[in-house]
Each structure stands twice: as C-alpha cells, then as structure tokens.
Short mmCIF file of C-alpha atoms in Angstrom, two decimals:
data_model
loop_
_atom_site.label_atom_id
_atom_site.label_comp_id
_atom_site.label_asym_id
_atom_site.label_seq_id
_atom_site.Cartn_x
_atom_site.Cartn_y
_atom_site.Cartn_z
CA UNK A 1 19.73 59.74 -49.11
CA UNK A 2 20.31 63.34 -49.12
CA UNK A 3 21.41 65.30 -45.81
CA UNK A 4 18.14 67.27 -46.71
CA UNK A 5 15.94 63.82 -46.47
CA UNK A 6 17.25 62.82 -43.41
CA UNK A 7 16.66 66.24 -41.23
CA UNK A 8 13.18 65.78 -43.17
CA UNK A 9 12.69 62.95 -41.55
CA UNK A 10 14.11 63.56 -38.22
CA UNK A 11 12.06 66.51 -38.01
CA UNK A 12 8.72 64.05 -39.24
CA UNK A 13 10.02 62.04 -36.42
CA UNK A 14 9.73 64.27 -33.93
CA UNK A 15 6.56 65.64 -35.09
CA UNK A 16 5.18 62.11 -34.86
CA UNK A 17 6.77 61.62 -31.38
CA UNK A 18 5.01 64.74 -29.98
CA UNK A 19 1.67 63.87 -31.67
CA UNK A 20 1.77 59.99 -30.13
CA UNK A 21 2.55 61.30 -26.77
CA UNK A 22 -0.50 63.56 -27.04
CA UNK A 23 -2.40 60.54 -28.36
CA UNK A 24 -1.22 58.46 -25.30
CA UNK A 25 -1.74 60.92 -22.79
CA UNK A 26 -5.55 61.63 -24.41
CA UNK A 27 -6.60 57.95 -24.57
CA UNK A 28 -5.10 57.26 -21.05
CA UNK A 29 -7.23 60.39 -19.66
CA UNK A 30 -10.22 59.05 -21.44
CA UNK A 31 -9.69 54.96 -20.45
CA UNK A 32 -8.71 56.59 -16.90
CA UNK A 33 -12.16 57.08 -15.11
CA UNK A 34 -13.67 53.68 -16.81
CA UNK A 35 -10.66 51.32 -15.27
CA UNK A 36 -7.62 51.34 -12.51
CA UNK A 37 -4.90 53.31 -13.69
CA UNK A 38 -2.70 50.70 -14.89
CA UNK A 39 -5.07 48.79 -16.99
CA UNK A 40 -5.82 52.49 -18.93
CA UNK A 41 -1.93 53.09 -18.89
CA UNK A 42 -1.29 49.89 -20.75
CA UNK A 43 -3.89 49.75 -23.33
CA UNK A 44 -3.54 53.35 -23.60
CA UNK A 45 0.85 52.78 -24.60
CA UNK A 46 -0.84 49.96 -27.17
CA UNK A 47 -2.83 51.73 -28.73
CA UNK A 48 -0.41 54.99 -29.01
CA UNK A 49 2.36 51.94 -30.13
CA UNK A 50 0.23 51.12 -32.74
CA UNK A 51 -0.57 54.99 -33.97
CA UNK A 52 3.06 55.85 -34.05
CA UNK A 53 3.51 52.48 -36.52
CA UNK A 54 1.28 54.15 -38.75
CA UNK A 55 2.29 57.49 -38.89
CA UNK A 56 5.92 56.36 -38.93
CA UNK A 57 5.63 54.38 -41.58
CA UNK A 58 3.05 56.23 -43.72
CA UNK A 59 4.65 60.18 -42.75
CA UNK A 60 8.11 59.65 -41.08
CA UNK A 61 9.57 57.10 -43.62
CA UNK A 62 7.33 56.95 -46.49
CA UNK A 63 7.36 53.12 -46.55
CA UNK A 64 4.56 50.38 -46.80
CA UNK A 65 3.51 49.05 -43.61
CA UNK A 66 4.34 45.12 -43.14
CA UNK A 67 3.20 42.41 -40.75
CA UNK A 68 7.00 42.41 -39.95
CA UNK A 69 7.80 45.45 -39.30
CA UNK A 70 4.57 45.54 -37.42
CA UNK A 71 5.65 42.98 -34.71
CA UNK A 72 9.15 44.45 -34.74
CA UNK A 73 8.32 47.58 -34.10
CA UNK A 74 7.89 47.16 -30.40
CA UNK A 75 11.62 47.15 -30.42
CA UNK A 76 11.56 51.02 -30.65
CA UNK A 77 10.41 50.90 -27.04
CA UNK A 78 12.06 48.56 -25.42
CA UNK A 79 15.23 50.61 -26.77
CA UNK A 80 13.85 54.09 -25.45
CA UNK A 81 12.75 52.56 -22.25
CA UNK A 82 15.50 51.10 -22.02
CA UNK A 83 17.80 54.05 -22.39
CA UNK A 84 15.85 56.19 -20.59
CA UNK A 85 15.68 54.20 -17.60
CA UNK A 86 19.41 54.01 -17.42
CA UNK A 87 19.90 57.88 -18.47
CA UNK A 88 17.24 58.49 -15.04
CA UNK A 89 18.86 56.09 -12.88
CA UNK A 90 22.76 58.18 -14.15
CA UNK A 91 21.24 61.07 -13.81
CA UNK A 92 19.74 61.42 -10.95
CA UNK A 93 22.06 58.99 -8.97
CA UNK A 94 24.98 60.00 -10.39
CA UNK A 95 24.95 63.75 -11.81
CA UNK A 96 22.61 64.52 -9.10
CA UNK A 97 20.05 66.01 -11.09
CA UNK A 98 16.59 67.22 -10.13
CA UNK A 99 14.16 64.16 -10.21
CA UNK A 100 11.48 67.09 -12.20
CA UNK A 101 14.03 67.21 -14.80
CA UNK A 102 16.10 64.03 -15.22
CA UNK A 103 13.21 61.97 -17.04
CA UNK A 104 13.09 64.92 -20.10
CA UNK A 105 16.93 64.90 -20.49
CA UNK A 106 16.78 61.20 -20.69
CA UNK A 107 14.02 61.49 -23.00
CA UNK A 108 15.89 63.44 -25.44
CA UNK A 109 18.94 61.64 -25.03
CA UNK A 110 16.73 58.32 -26.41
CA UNK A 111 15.36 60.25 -29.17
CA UNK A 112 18.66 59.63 -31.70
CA UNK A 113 18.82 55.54 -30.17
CA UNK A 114 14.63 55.27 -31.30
CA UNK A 115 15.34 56.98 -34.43
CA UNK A 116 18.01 55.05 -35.96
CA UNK A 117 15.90 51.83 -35.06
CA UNK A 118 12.89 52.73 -35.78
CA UNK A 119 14.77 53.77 -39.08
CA UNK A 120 16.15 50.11 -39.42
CA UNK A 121 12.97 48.23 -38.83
CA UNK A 122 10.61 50.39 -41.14
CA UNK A 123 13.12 51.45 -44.22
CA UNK A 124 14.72 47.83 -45.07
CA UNK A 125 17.47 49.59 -47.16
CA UNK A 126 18.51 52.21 -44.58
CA UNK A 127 21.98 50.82 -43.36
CA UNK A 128 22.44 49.74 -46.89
CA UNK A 129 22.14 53.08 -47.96
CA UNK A 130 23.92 54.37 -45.08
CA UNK A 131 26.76 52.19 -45.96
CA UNK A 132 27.21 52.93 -49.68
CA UNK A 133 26.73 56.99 -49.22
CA UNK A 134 30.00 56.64 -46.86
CA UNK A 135 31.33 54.35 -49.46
CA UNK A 136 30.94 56.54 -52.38
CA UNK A 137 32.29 59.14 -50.12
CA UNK A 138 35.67 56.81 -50.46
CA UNK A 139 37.40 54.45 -48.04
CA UNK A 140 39.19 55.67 -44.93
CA UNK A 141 42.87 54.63 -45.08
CA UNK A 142 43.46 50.82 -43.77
CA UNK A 143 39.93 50.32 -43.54
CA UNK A 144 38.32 49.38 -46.99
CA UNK A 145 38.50 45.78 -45.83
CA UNK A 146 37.08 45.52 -42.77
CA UNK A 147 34.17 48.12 -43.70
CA UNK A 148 33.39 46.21 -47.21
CA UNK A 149 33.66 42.88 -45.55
CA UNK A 150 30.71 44.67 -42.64
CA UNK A 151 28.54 46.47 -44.91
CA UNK A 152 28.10 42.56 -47.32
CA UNK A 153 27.24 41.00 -44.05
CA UNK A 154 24.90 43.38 -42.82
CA UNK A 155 23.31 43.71 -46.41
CA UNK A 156 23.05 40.09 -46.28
CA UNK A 157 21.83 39.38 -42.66
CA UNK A 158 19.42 42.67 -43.39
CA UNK A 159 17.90 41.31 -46.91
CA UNK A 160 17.74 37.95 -45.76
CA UNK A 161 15.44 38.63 -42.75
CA UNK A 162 12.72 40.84 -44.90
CA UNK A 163 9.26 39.82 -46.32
#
C-alpha cells in the first residue's frame, strides 16, 4: 500500500471517528428523555459501535463486512478505552493536567492504537502487507532472520484465523 493510501485512510478514519461521535452523542440526546441516562448511554455506544463497523469497513478500508470482523470489532474499544483511561489517569495524576483537557489529549493519543487495530481486524492482509513493503524495502543488517521467521508466523496465525 502506497504512503498516499494510507494518509487516505487515516484521514477516512478520522472522518468516520468525528461522524460516529456525532452519531453517539445524537442518539444518546434523543434515547436521553425516554430512559435513565445510563440505559440511553449504552444503547446509544451500541448502536454508534455498530455505525462505525459500517462506515469503517464500507469508507475507511474498502473491505466486505464479515460476521467476524463484526464480533471482533468491539476490540477497537476496549483498546481506546483502554488507553485513554490510562493516558487520563497519567495525565492528570501525573503531568498534572487540567481535568477539562486531559480526556481530549488522551483521546488523540488513542487515535493511532484504534487505527492500527481497527486496521488489523477489518483489512485481513494489512500486517501482511505491512510486512512485505518493509521487506521489499530490504532487510536491516542482522535482522533478516528474526523478521522473516515473524512476518511467516504472523501471516500464518493471521490467515489461519479468517473466514
């Protein structure tokens, strides 16, 4: 893949990431009035979970949506929640940052994390591709070993696992 294709679809990404969290934030406001806040919140993140699946797949990736990659996709945000929460927690606790702010940087610092996995579970080839663009690109001295002997076992472990 082209350096071109990928900001293409980092950009996509982030276009989809700005239109789910106005999808979210609209369906929540909606659900809001008809249920406690939590209830609205959750179905509200499903639903939103669910959107950004589609427009991932369909506009981000260009890839055929799966069953698979439909109940893997969750993963996405247990990574950025993940990451977030501990980019808050260092933040605030740590760096001393503004409680107002803390919760964007930490957003953007998850952005790369969700990416690359979101990447992984909706484009089955990616790392393969990943890994022979930096092999055409020729081995780095004293490693052509131990990077073929990684990139046959994650090709294999990755191609095993698909639909």
């Amino acid at each position: 893949m082209s350096r071109k294709e990928q900001l293409g679809q980092v950009f996509r990404f982030a276009l989809v990431g700005g239109v789910n969290t106005g999808t979210f934030f609209g369906i929540y406001l909606l659900l809001h009035p008809w249920m406690p806040y939590f209830a609205a919140y959750s179905l509200a993140f499903v639903l939103a979970m669910v959107g950004s699946f589609f427009m991932n797949t369909y506009f981000t990736y260009r890839t055929r949506p799966t069953w698979k990659k439909f109940f893997l996709f969750p993963l996405t945000n247990i990574t950025n929640f993940v990451i977030q929460s501990v980019g808050l927690y260092a933040l605030v606790t740590w760096a001393g940052m503004d409680t107002r702010i803390a919760p964007l940087v930490a957003a953007v610092v998850a952005i790369p994390f969700t990416f690359l996995i979101s990447r992984k579970i909706l484009v089955p080839g990616a790392a393969r591709a990943a890994a022979a663009g930096s092999a055409e690109a020729g081995p780095v001295a004293g490693s052509s070993a131990g990077s073929s002997a990684g990139s046959s076992a994650g090709s294999s472990a990755g191609s095993s696992s698909r639909v």
